[in-house]
XYZ file of C-alpha atoms in Angstrom:
769
model
C 41.119 3.342 -178.379
C 37.923 1.821 -179.729
C 36.285 2.315 -183.074
C 32.699 3.343 -182.525
C 30.006 3.001 -185.161
C 26.897 5.083 -184.970
C 24.264 2.700 -183.676
C 21.699 5.488 -183.472
C 21.085 4.791 -187.154
C 19.236 7.297 -189.287
C 16.088 6.223 -191.070
C 15.656 8.392 -194.150
C 11.946 7.837 -194.497
C 11.140 10.533 -197.018
C 12.987 13.181 -198.952
C 11.255 16.551 -199.131
C 11.026 18.728 -202.198
C 12.398 21.831 -200.476
C 15.970 22.515 -199.495
C 17.559 23.005 -196.098
C 15.140 23.780 -193.321
C 12.361 24.173 -195.823
C 13.811 27.253 -197.451
C 13.763 28.015 -201.146
C 15.376 25.917 -203.853
C 14.544 23.542 -206.640
C 13.288 19.997 -206.412
C 16.104 17.579 -205.720
C 16.287 14.009 -206.886
C 15.230 11.494 -204.274
C 17.921 9.053 -203.215
C 16.720 5.609 -202.259
C 16.365 5.459 -198.484
C 18.298 2.722 -196.731
C 16.344 -0.321 -195.654
C 15.471 -0.045 -191.993
C 14.571 -3.085 -189.955
C 12.590 -2.006 -186.899
C 12.987 -4.396 -183.958
C 9.976 -5.493 -181.931
C 9.691 -3.254 -178.877
C 10.496 -4.900 -175.554
C 8.649 -4.437 -173.314
C 5.476 -3.573 -175.222
C 4.800 0.184 -175.043
C 1.989 1.332 -172.804
C -1.183 2.713 -174.453
C -0.781 6.149 -175.956
C -1.661 8.981 -173.566
C -3.817 11.905 -174.597
C -2.212 14.314 -177.063
C -0.358 17.272 -175.658
C -2.883 20.070 -175.053
C -2.550 23.301 -176.955
C -0.703 26.020 -175.032
C -2.928 28.193 -172.837
C -3.330 31.078 -173.285
C -3.093 31.084 -177.081
C 0.502 31.981 -177.980
C 1.313 35.294 -179.586
C 1.544 34.990 -183.379
C 5.163 36.182 -183.434
C 6.525 32.695 -182.811
C 3.464 30.527 -183.383
C 4.028 30.285 -187.125
C 3.512 27.544 -189.681
C 7.263 26.946 -189.503
C 7.020 26.381 -185.769
C 3.984 24.113 -186.142
C 5.933 21.950 -188.591
C 8.811 21.605 -186.105
C 7.509 18.516 -184.343
C 10.069 18.442 -181.555
C 9.576 22.076 -180.586
C 5.796 21.683 -180.592
C 5.959 18.533 -178.476
C 7.995 20.250 -175.767
C 6.040 23.533 -176.173
C 9.119 25.592 -176.914
C 6.762 28.556 -177.338
C 6.863 28.862 -173.568
C 10.541 29.729 -173.962
C 10.300 31.844 -177.099
C 7.599 34.058 -175.639
C 9.898 34.837 -172.734
C 12.688 35.837 -175.100
C 14.680 32.599 -174.894
C 16.041 31.510 -178.283
C 19.448 30.148 -177.282
C 21.297 33.359 -178.133
C 24.753 33.534 -176.582
C 24.801 29.865 -175.552
C 27.475 27.505 -176.886
C 26.005 24.144 -177.886
C 28.556 21.500 -178.886
C 27.807 18.840 -181.512
C 30.311 15.967 -181.718
C 29.403 14.213 -184.951
C 30.285 14.187 -188.648
C 30.520 17.978 -188.962
C 28.105 20.369 -190.667
C 27.422 21.513 -194.198
C 29.476 24.695 -194.439
C 27.541 25.794 -197.523
C 24.229 25.694 -195.692
C 22.535 28.958 -194.820
C 20.883 27.280 -191.838
C 23.731 28.136 -189.446
C 25.208 31.333 -190.895
C 27.587 33.097 -188.538
C 26.507 30.977 -185.574
C 29.259 28.383 -186.056
C 31.784 29.077 -183.308
C 35.390 29.868 -184.158
C 36.243 27.131 -181.657
C 34.745 24.537 -184.019
C 37.324 22.102 -185.390
C 38.045 18.631 -186.604
C 39.296 16.283 -183.886
C 39.826 13.135 -185.978
C 42.324 14.114 -188.689
C 39.920 15.401 -191.331
C 40.917 18.545 -193.137
C 37.678 20.373 -192.428
C 34.488 20.318 -190.379
C 32.477 20.196 -193.627
C 30.035 17.290 -193.396
C 30.344 14.474 -195.944
C 27.629 12.268 -194.479
C 24.679 14.467 -193.476
C 24.064 13.055 -190.037
C 25.976 15.797 -188.258
C 24.232 18.510 -190.269
C 20.797 17.076 -189.483
C 21.601 16.762 -185.784
C 22.957 20.311 -185.634
C 19.898 21.652 -187.456
C 17.529 19.833 -185.089
C 19.228 21.530 -182.160
C 19.832 24.982 -183.618
C 18.718 25.396 -187.246
C 17.749 28.910 -188.224
C 14.236 30.345 -188.067
C 13.252 31.877 -191.421
C 9.486 31.310 -191.788
C 10.016 28.364 -194.135
C 9.977 24.621 -193.515
C 11.110 23.962 -189.945
C 13.636 25.375 -187.491
C 15.811 24.124 -184.667
C 14.801 24.236 -181.035
C 17.412 26.853 -180.044
C 17.567 28.681 -183.373
C 19.862 31.456 -182.116
C 22.365 29.259 -180.253
C 26.056 29.187 -181.211
C 27.231 25.808 -182.498
C 30.586 24.390 -181.466
C 31.001 21.834 -184.257
C 33.517 19.098 -183.502
C 33.927 16.674 -186.372
C 34.983 13.288 -185.025
C 34.306 10.751 -187.807
C 37.258 8.615 -188.882
C 38.644 9.989 -192.165
C 37.095 8.202 -195.139
C 34.669 6.114 -193.086
C 31.560 8.076 -194.025
C 32.013 7.162 -197.700
C 32.351 3.454 -196.948
C 28.715 2.485 -196.449
C 28.139 -1.151 -197.215
C 25.254 -2.172 -199.457
C 22.026 -2.939 -197.573
C 23.404 -1.612 -194.295
C 21.313 0.542 -192.001
C 24.442 2.409 -190.994
C 25.718 5.375 -192.954
C 29.219 3.947 -192.800
C 30.710 6.635 -190.536
C 32.782 5.381 -187.647
C 34.240 7.292 -184.738
C 37.344 6.589 -182.685
C 36.649 7.009 -178.997
C 39.918 8.922 -178.651
C 38.610 11.424 -181.208
C 35.344 11.714 -179.319
C 37.317 12.307 -176.115
C 39.260 15.092 -177.826
C 35.943 16.541 -178.954
C 34.573 16.492 -175.417
C 37.672 18.283 -174.132
C 37.473 20.815 -176.964
C 33.818 21.506 -176.144
C 34.723 22.054 -172.513
C 37.487 24.539 -173.281
C 35.203 26.314 -175.783
C 32.715 27.097 -173.016
C 29.912 24.801 -174.149
C 26.940 24.558 -171.785
C 25.806 21.286 -173.351
C 27.484 18.570 -175.428
C 25.378 16.501 -177.821
C 26.486 12.932 -178.586
C 24.107 11.348 -181.098
C 26.394 8.322 -181.181
C 26.301 4.827 -179.805
C 28.124 1.541 -179.526
C 30.058 -0.356 -176.907
C 30.762 0.888 -173.410
C 33.041 3.891 -173.116
C 36.718 3.113 -172.546
C 38.512 4.851 -169.652
C 39.943 7.694 -171.771
C 36.557 8.798 -173.071
C 34.902 8.314 -169.685
C 37.611 10.507 -168.164
C 36.878 13.241 -170.718
C 33.174 13.020 -169.881
C 34.131 13.293 -166.222
C 36.154 16.438 -166.865
C 33.171 17.963 -168.660
C 30.684 17.159 -165.922
C 33.119 18.384 -163.283
C 32.981 21.715 -165.121
C 29.173 21.678 -164.888
C 28.606 20.835 -168.556
C 25.564 18.731 -169.444
C 26.116 15.798 -171.806
C 23.177 14.428 -173.816
C 23.646 10.943 -175.314
C 21.278 9.070 -177.634
C 19.727 6.009 -175.980
C 20.175 3.683 -178.970
C 17.964 2.249 -181.691
C 17.789 -1.457 -180.887
C 14.405 -1.382 -179.128
C 16.099 -2.933 -176.101
C 14.908 -2.909 -172.514
C 18.089 -1.056 -171.526
C 19.985 1.804 -173.098
C 22.923 1.363 -175.429
C 26.157 0.455 -173.562
C 27.718 3.704 -174.783
C 24.978 5.682 -173.000
C 25.364 3.547 -169.897
C 27.985 5.996 -168.629
C 25.032 7.972 -167.261
C 24.771 5.455 -164.418
C 28.421 5.931 -163.421
C 27.984 8.579 -160.732
C 31.705 9.242 -160.401
C 31.845 10.242 -164.071
C 28.358 11.511 -164.875
C 27.643 13.437 -161.656
C 23.950 13.411 -162.652
C 24.804 15.624 -165.625
C 24.478 12.982 -168.343
C 21.019 12.713 -169.905
C 20.096 9.676 -171.987
C 17.712 10.668 -174.780
C 14.961 8.241 -175.762
C 12.622 8.721 -178.704
C 8.857 9.176 -178.815
C 6.473 9.652 -181.705
C 2.964 11.029 -181.883
C 0.882 10.881 -178.723
C 4.007 10.625 -176.549
C 4.335 6.899 -177.332
C 7.818 5.421 -177.109
C 9.263 4.752 -180.561
C 9.422 1.094 -181.533
C 13.133 1.388 -182.289
C 14.086 3.364 -179.166
C 15.986 1.674 -176.381
C 13.993 1.916 -173.163
C 15.111 3.549 -169.941
C 15.787 0.315 -168.080
C 18.597 0.587 -165.546
C 19.234 4.215 -166.537
C 15.655 5.316 -165.773
C 16.643 8.110 -163.384
C 18.837 9.662 -166.106
C 16.504 9.058 -169.063
C 14.399 11.703 -170.779
C 12.319 11.267 -173.928
C 11.827 13.665 -176.835
C 10.509 13.455 -180.381
C 12.807 11.311 -182.527
C 10.430 10.274 -185.302
C 9.913 12.033 -188.638
C 12.131 14.964 -187.720
C 12.618 17.241 -190.714
C 16.201 18.420 -191.259
C 18.674 18.902 -194.153
C 21.542 16.580 -195.006
C 25.031 17.461 -196.225
C 23.682 18.474 -199.641
C 21.064 20.789 -198.098
C 18.298 18.371 -199.045
C 15.552 18.049 -196.436
C 14.639 14.602 -195.163
C 12.457 13.162 -192.437
C 14.821 11.477 -190.007
C 14.061 8.983 -187.256
C 16.250 7.712 -184.455
C 17.310 8.581 -180.941
C 20.025 10.617 -182.698
C 17.275 13.192 -183.272
C 15.748 13.008 -179.813
C 19.085 14.017 -178.267
C 19.439 17.413 -180.029
C 15.863 18.294 -179.070
C 16.941 18.049 -175.438
C 20.245 19.813 -176.101
C 18.368 22.699 -177.714
C 16.006 22.929 -174.747
C 18.999 23.111 -172.414
C 20.347 26.042 -174.435
C 16.995 27.833 -174.067
C 17.018 27.388 -170.301
C 20.662 28.409 -170.008
C 19.974 31.669 -171.826
C 16.721 32.473 -170.043
C 18.104 31.750 -166.587
C 21.846 32.432 -166.516
C 22.022 31.673 -162.821
C 21.201 27.999 -163.343
C 23.975 25.457 -162.963
C 24.062 22.398 -165.160
C 22.826 20.280 -162.269
C 19.877 22.620 -161.742
C 18.935 22.519 -165.426
C 18.956 18.723 -165.411
C 16.907 18.588 -162.214
C 14.463 21.120 -163.655
C 13.984 19.128 -166.870
C 13.349 15.927 -164.935
C 11.030 17.616 -162.443
C 8.893 19.283 -165.122
C 8.773 16.438 -167.651
C 5.380 15.063 -168.706
C 4.741 11.905 -166.743
C 3.742 9.266 -169.282
C 3.648 5.506 -168.915
C 3.679 4.228 -165.345
C 3.418 6.926 -162.695
C 6.718 8.465 -161.682
C 10.111 7.371 -162.980
C 9.582 4.135 -164.914
C 11.618 1.639 -166.912
C 10.249 2.734 -170.297
C 10.093 6.537 -170.285
C 12.407 7.204 -167.360
C 11.627 10.709 -166.127
C 9.053 11.222 -168.879
C 8.816 13.472 -171.931
C 10.566 16.828 -172.032
C 8.107 19.707 -171.575
C 9.099 23.357 -171.352
C 5.629 24.499 -170.291
C 6.312 23.993 -166.607
C 10.060 24.433 -166.988
C 9.414 28.089 -167.838
C 7.066 28.567 -164.908
C 8.031 29.006 -161.261
C 8.797 25.665 -159.645
C 8.556 24.952 -155.932
C 8.126 27.575 -153.258
C 8.457 31.084 -154.650
C 9.675 34.118 -152.732
C 9.539 37.841 -153.304
C 12.869 38.891 -154.806
C 15.157 40.447 -152.230
C 13.370 38.747 -149.338
C 12.842 35.285 -147.925
C 9.094 35.820 -147.885
C 7.079 33.050 -149.534
C 4.727 34.072 -152.340
C 1.738 32.110 -153.581
C 1.029 32.053 -157.298
C -2.704 31.743 -156.578
C -3.705 33.598 -153.428
C -1.764 36.121 -151.330
C -4.647 38.003 -149.731
C -8.331 37.727 -148.934
C -10.096 41.054 -148.549
C -12.770 41.609 -145.935
C -16.282 43.022 -146.164
C -15.247 46.640 -145.405
C -13.083 46.485 -148.558
C -15.765 44.856 -150.703
C -15.116 45.205 -154.417
C -12.090 47.490 -154.083
C -10.685 47.949 -157.580
C -7.023 47.031 -157.390
C -4.670 48.109 -160.133
C -1.684 46.018 -161.204
C 0.966 45.206 -158.605
C 3.956 44.140 -160.644
C 6.759 42.365 -158.811
C 9.632 39.957 -159.334
C 9.601 36.610 -157.581
C 12.225 33.871 -157.350
C 11.438 30.156 -157.492
C 13.297 27.265 -155.850
C 16.071 27.637 -158.436
C 16.389 31.405 -157.765
C 14.976 32.106 -161.231
C 13.328 35.488 -161.623
C 9.737 35.745 -162.847
C 7.415 38.705 -163.238
C 4.062 38.426 -161.479
C 1.049 40.662 -161.002
C 0.285 40.251 -157.319
C -3.085 41.954 -157.803
C -4.333 38.834 -159.581
C -3.648 36.825 -156.418
C -5.958 38.948 -154.248
C -9.266 37.287 -153.474
C -12.473 38.755 -152.154
C -14.761 37.492 -149.441
C -18.309 36.597 -150.401
C -20.905 38.371 -148.242
C -21.845 36.400 -145.171
C -25.330 34.813 -145.168
C -26.284 36.940 -142.173
C -29.916 35.909 -141.974
C -29.128 32.211 -142.118
C -26.635 32.558 -139.286
C -29.122 34.401 -137.133
C -31.880 31.857 -137.713
C -29.598 28.936 -136.870
C -29.196 30.187 -133.315
C -30.344 27.575 -130.759
C -29.314 29.298 -127.581
C -30.899 30.242 -124.294
C -29.688 32.652 -121.650
C -30.025 31.740 -117.980
C -29.494 34.559 -115.470
C -29.282 34.781 -111.709
C -28.766 37.654 -109.281
C -27.758 37.914 -105.665
C -27.028 41.145 -103.899
C -24.874 43.300 -106.148
C -23.852 40.407 -108.406
C -25.559 39.097 -111.507
C -24.578 36.144 -113.650
C -25.784 35.160 -117.101
C -24.848 32.045 -119.046
C -25.765 31.398 -122.651
C -26.602 27.763 -123.273
C -26.832 25.634 -126.393
C -27.960 22.007 -126.831
C -25.248 19.610 -125.733
C -23.104 18.033 -128.432
C -22.270 14.372 -127.869
C -18.945 13.958 -126.158
C -18.613 17.482 -124.756
C -18.235 18.300 -121.084
C -21.552 18.685 -119.251
C -22.521 21.970 -117.616
C -22.257 22.040 -113.843
C -23.093 24.424 -110.980
C -25.998 26.180 -112.715
C -29.582 26.874 -111.831
C -30.731 24.044 -114.134
C -32.154 20.724 -113.066
C -30.056 17.589 -113.524
C -31.959 16.634 -116.675
C -31.497 20.120 -118.142
C -27.811 20.083 -117.276
C -27.325 16.847 -119.202
C -28.820 18.372 -122.329
C -27.061 21.721 -122.365
C -23.591 23.232 -122.677
C -22.308 26.734 -121.964
C -21.087 28.749 -124.929
C -20.833 32.199 -123.331
C -21.274 33.900 -120.016
C -20.826 37.113 -118.078
C -20.707 38.181 -114.467
C -21.280 41.693 -113.152
C -20.462 42.883 -109.650
C -21.342 46.203 -108.067
C -18.382 47.402 -106.022
C -20.102 50.424 -104.532
C -22.896 52.809 -105.398
C -20.943 54.305 -108.283
C -18.634 51.515 -109.408
C -19.282 48.164 -111.025
C -17.275 45.636 -113.009
C -18.080 42.936 -115.544
C -16.235 39.887 -116.825
C -17.242 37.889 -119.863
C -16.341 34.709 -121.681
C -17.118 34.610 -125.414
C -18.769 37.984 -124.966
C -17.794 41.232 -126.661
C -16.766 44.153 -124.493
C -19.675 46.118 -125.960
C -22.091 43.644 -124.378
C -20.424 44.104 -120.996
C -20.514 47.882 -121.342
C -24.216 47.833 -122.230
C -24.854 45.652 -119.178
C -23.052 48.080 -116.874
C -24.757 51.132 -118.386
C -28.142 49.403 -118.319
C -28.707 49.919 -122.019
C -30.930 47.601 -124.061
C -30.375 47.815 -127.819
C -33.089 46.936 -130.369
C -32.876 43.366 -131.716
C -32.201 43.678 -135.443
C -30.844 40.651 -137.317
C -29.243 42.213 -140.403
C -29.005 45.980 -139.936
C -26.718 45.784 -136.932
C -24.832 48.671 -135.333
C -21.697 48.959 -133.241
C -20.022 45.823 -134.602
C -16.533 45.512 -136.053
C -17.894 45.076 -139.559
C -16.051 41.843 -140.232
C -16.255 38.311 -138.908
C -14.796 37.943 -135.433
C -15.267 35.936 -132.262
C -14.610 37.335 -128.793
C -12.837 35.041 -126.348
C -12.823 37.108 -123.184
C -13.600 40.626 -122.061
C -13.676 42.812 -119.000
C -15.107 46.230 -118.161
C -15.293 48.644 -115.261
C -17.622 51.649 -114.955
C -17.534 54.511 -112.533
C -20.088 57.302 -112.215
C -18.831 60.836 -111.624
C -21.480 63.489 -111.282
C -23.926 61.818 -113.637
C -21.298 60.946 -116.228
C -20.362 57.305 -116.531
C -16.774 56.470 -117.422
C -16.200 52.954 -118.706
C -12.936 51.214 -119.523
C -13.161 47.895 -121.347
C -10.785 45.375 -122.860
C -11.440 42.464 -125.190
C -9.464 39.647 -126.773
C -10.631 37.411 -129.558
C -10.070 36.116 -133.044
C -10.562 37.638 -136.446
C -12.000 34.912 -138.664
C -10.831 35.203 -142.258
C -11.526 32.862 -145.103
C -8.569 30.792 -146.311
C -8.454 31.250 -150.067
C -7.162 27.735 -150.796
C -9.689 25.856 -148.676
C -13.027 24.478 -149.847
C -15.035 24.121 -146.683
C -15.151 22.969 -143.101
C -12.862 24.231 -140.322
C -9.896 24.416 -142.705
C -11.750 27.061 -144.718
C -11.218 29.642 -141.965
C -8.152 31.141 -140.348
C -8.268 32.504 -136.819
C -6.004 35.463 -136.059
C -5.857 37.093 -132.629
C -6.843 40.652 -131.859
C -6.978 42.839 -128.756
C -8.915 46.015 -128.210
C -9.298 48.583 -125.474
C -12.088 51.129 -125.130
C -12.662 54.185 -122.993
C -16.210 55.507 -123.086
C -18.386 58.192 -121.555
C -22.147 58.018 -121.134
C -24.700 60.437 -119.753
C -28.344 61.415 -119.963
C -29.406 64.795 -121.252
C -33.037 64.758 -120.284
C -34.679 62.000 -122.333
C -31.597 61.558 -124.505
C -28.987 58.931 -123.577
C -25.628 59.649 -125.196
C -22.303 57.860 -125.394
C -18.898 58.767 -126.748
C -16.122 56.180 -126.948
C -12.587 55.807 -128.259
C -11.322 52.333 -129.152
C -7.914 51.010 -130.121
C -7.994 47.732 -132.039
C -4.754 45.808 -132.542
C -4.867 43.025 -135.130
C -1.793 40.814 -135.063
C -2.151 39.220 -138.501
C -5.014 41.022 -140.244
C -6.098 44.438 -141.481
C -9.762 45.184 -140.745
C -10.420 41.472 -141.042
C -8.517 41.074 -144.322
C -5.778 38.490 -144.466
C -2.535 39.382 -146.255
C 0.030 36.627 -146.596
C 3.772 37.125 -146.793
C 3.800 37.904 -150.497
C 1.888 41.105 -149.749
C 3.744 41.936 -146.587
C 1.673 39.975 -144.049
C -0.054 43.268 -143.251
C -1.330 43.853 -139.743
C -2.852 46.963 -138.286
C -3.667 49.208 -135.395
C -7.027 50.930 -135.775
C -8.422 53.770 -133.718
C -12.188 54.175 -133.731
C -14.268 57.084 -132.503
C -17.889 56.146 -131.747
C -20.861 58.309 -130.867
C -24.441 57.288 -130.182
C -27.657 58.789 -128.899
C -31.089 57.422 -128.073
C -34.100 59.597 -127.409
C -37.050 58.112 -125.628
C -40.154 60.154 -126.301
C -43.885 59.688 -126.083
C -45.398 56.420 -124.959
C -42.757 53.796 -125.724
C -41.304 55.561 -128.746
C -37.534 55.826 -129.229
C -35.214 57.266 -131.839
C -31.579 56.171 -132.017
C -28.453 56.847 -134.048
C -24.864 55.629 -134.013
C -21.800 56.678 -135.983
C -18.277 55.275 -136.184
C -15.168 56.606 -137.846
C -11.875 54.770 -137.899
C -8.262 55.296 -138.886
C -6.186 52.177 -139.580
C -2.393 52.168 -139.831
C -1.165 49.121 -141.747
C 2.335 47.788 -141.199
C 4.164 45.293 -143.400
C 6.565 42.512 -142.484
C 8.879 39.974 -144.071
C 11.112 42.509 -145.768
C 8.298 43.902 -147.924
C 8.535 47.674 -148.086
C 5.566 49.962 -147.601
C 2.800 51.099 -145.281
C -0.861 52.015 -145.438
C -3.555 54.249 -143.973
C -7.278 53.535 -144.274
C -10.248 55.650 -143.205
C -13.466 53.787 -142.363
C -17.047 54.778 -141.616
C -20.243 53.169 -140.336
C -23.579 54.525 -139.202
C -27.101 53.461 -138.240
C -30.396 55.152 -137.379
C -33.587 53.574 -136.103
C -37.013 54.320 -134.750
C -39.152 52.006 -132.681
C -42.023 51.643 -130.270
C -42.683 49.275 -127.408
C -46.171 48.254 -126.330
C -48.276 48.773 -129.424
C -50.648 45.999 -128.358
C -49.186 45.273 -124.973
C -46.177 42.949 -124.794
C -44.857 43.698 -128.246
C -42.426 46.030 -130.026
C -41.772 47.303 -133.530
C -38.769 48.970 -135.141
C -37.214 50.208 -138.378
C -33.498 50.749 -138.991
C -31.256 51.914 -141.818
C -27.553 51.164 -141.501
C -24.266 51.209 -143.345
C -21.849 48.565 -142.039
C -18.189 49.433 -141.665
C -16.743 50.456 -145.040
C -13.364 51.771 -146.170
C -14.048 55.332 -147.307
C -10.578 55.867 -148.698
C -7.046 54.572 -148.481
C -4.989 51.489 -149.118
C -1.411 50.264 -148.921
C 1.605 51.866 -150.562
C 4.022 49.109 -151.546
C 7.654 49.299 -152.593
C 8.018 46.173 -154.716
C 11.013 44.672 -156.544
C 10.542 45.147 -160.278
C 13.914 44.215 -161.753
C 16.409 41.495 -160.924
C 20.059 41.368 -161.939
C 21.359 37.838 -162.441
C 24.925 39.127 -162.468
C 24.809 40.371 -158.898
C 21.911 38.072 -158.005
C 20.093 40.973 -156.432
C 17.198 43.347 -156.990
C 18.358 46.477 -158.788
C 15.050 48.343 -159.064
C 12.069 48.913 -156.790
C 8.823 50.626 -157.762
C 6.276 52.330 -155.512
C 2.791 50.941 -156.184
C -0.563 51.574 -154.526
C -3.109 48.941 -153.539
C -6.514 50.602 -153.288
C -8.747 49.105 -150.598
C -11.757 51.432 -150.889
C -14.711 49.696 -152.563
C -17.028 51.044 -155.215
C -20.025 49.366 -153.638
C -21.670 50.762 -150.530
C -23.823 48.380 -148.528
C -27.013 49.898 -147.145
C -29.247 47.768 -144.931
C -32.897 48.519 -144.236
C -34.709 46.285 -141.754
C -38.118 46.249 -140.094
C -38.840 44.081 -137.070
C -41.817 43.071 -134.971
C -41.650 41.106 -131.733
C -44.460 39.806 -129.539
C -44.495 37.633 -126.460
C -46.300 34.313 -126.867
C -47.186 31.560 -124.425
C -43.940 29.699 -123.644
C -41.763 31.934 -125.781
C -41.723 34.796 -128.250
C -42.399 35.352 -131.935
C -40.193 37.694 -133.942
C -40.591 38.741 -137.562
C -37.925 40.570 -139.577
C -38.029 42.002 -143.099
C -34.797 43.277 -144.654
C -33.259 44.660 -147.833
C -29.530 44.957 -148.527
C -28.082 47.022 -151.345
C -24.553 46.138 -152.519
C -24.141 43.227 -150.070
C -20.638 43.092 -148.670
C -19.899 46.458 -150.339
C -19.878 44.784 -153.753
C -21.716 46.879 -156.330
C -22.033 44.064 -158.868
C -24.026 41.818 -156.540
C -27.820 41.888 -156.759
C -29.831 43.313 -153.905
C -30.350 40.926 -151.025
C -33.745 40.819 -149.364
C -35.755 38.419 -147.286
C -38.032 37.727 -144.375
C -37.510 35.745 -141.208
C -40.079 34.436 -138.778
C -38.614 32.998 -135.612
C -40.345 31.437 -132.641
C -38.122 30.843 -129.658
C -38.776 28.593 -126.691
C -36.626 27.268 -123.883
C -35.084 23.812 -123.941
């Protein structure tokens, strides 16, 4: 047995005029505070970091009261983050091994556990010194809109009085110590009593020499039961913690469940008196231990300083976490507090602040990779989907769900806030940046066309073309197609980086007007064909074409800024069967297409948190072009689609979307000879109605650790905006090339009603290279 004196000495800096936690009462006489000699800090504290920012968003007024604002420890750790989620410590046993509590105080009421008892031979747990009362209040003093309150103001206190009988009244004159002493055997009995009482955390605002085997064994029994032990670091301003707290470094005893509490003051600066983290840095956590307002044994409020008052701040925070997240083990709570602490001083774990300053802001937010409750599907807190142009400004209602973080803690999230929208593509800029040339050759029933672009340094040179050696060195192939006539009625086409529609037009012999913005017959979202093939057979004047195409849907990655990483490529395959014929001067086509997107839905990217939706879409297309008069033509196209969305990753639900697109144009060739003019109005592909019906987890039971409620919720994907494109074009052949002029106007670009109209003019002169 050792006799242990409290080295975490109290510094009674100022007595306050109110009683208890700032409640009512008359003015009490001010006892002379003991003389406190503050040692010179070693090493010198680092410069003060910036003050803790105010919570964002502004806390609800229910807990953000003047009483809370006066509670310096709670404000420093932002305990509002816990209170606003309903965590107050209710139902959690918090053990205080100290000099007892003031039984006449109203600050604890009925929250003193029946398991509380004296473990040192005193007749009662009633505090004679005041230190125990102040420590208990700092951890769990009541909230009554007056003065200050404890961190976990609804926690149940297991009070274990351990001071040696009569020692608290034996203070020596001029001593910084209150006079209380504690036998280590009594402390050991207190630790065992706390364990059997079901305490989640044990607070030891005590200090002295290293723990003897009996006390260390009791600590070991507590940690083996998953109980967290918080020990004051000591008040000598030393480079290492008090020997008593050094048990935290004994892995066989502490099991990483012993936290050493250091003290900070304003601006997160280490207190001059506080022992530094030193060799116990990985087990050290700092909290406010300066000017902490709390009552003494006579219910008189003082401002207390010492690591004795940093420890109960941490103990109270542990009670908040234990109540809010009943699934957490002691080891997980400790890891969470270390992981979410404010990093002050040197970066990372350092020899002054250890793990940093306790901060509940992040501790009450999801930590690590989150998953949708009931699944193993990862969920982003920022972006789970990027909508495509056909969905535009679709107004999405709330999509409430429960997610689990790395500690299997349940959090409510509105997944709708993680859905991003694609900005309209700068279509004109992309068209004007084209620097390509098509080279074609024909022999017998075969034709070949290769699209060339200027050679980029380091790429493979083009070979076996009709170009000269010098031209070959300066060009590279970016696309090509080959057509072959099999017989008088049958022909085939193969393409690289060409859409199947291009191959079909080549086989039919159709030449579409060259509009830059008001396009027709496209998918309506960004894509890039890789390869395609088509075969056409003529039966009695009706052409039957079958075509296939493979490529990539190109969707913006919501978390990327620019460059290649800003885009995700997802494969697609499509197959088309079409019929074409001429009815006099009218050329008509009718086609049915099946589009299979492996990881997207009409170009939109849904990540796992929203079911990693993918789709099969069936389009029906019709077009007609009437050539009349001298070079005049009138054309129209229409597309209607039905998309069936399927979800993966254990996310329940499905979706059906109906889409539409159309275009109409009029034009004339040969106004002045080798020229042409045209006007088109078009609506790009747009979701007319539909969305995804989700079945999302909306309640989580910690008892069974499972989802116990799912709610059907609808994600609307039909936009309010409706893009309409109007474009006029004029093209004329010039010596060595051609000149083309385009004027366009776009209403609701990208199907976003809030965007201003987009309009412009392009003049392009193309020559060979």
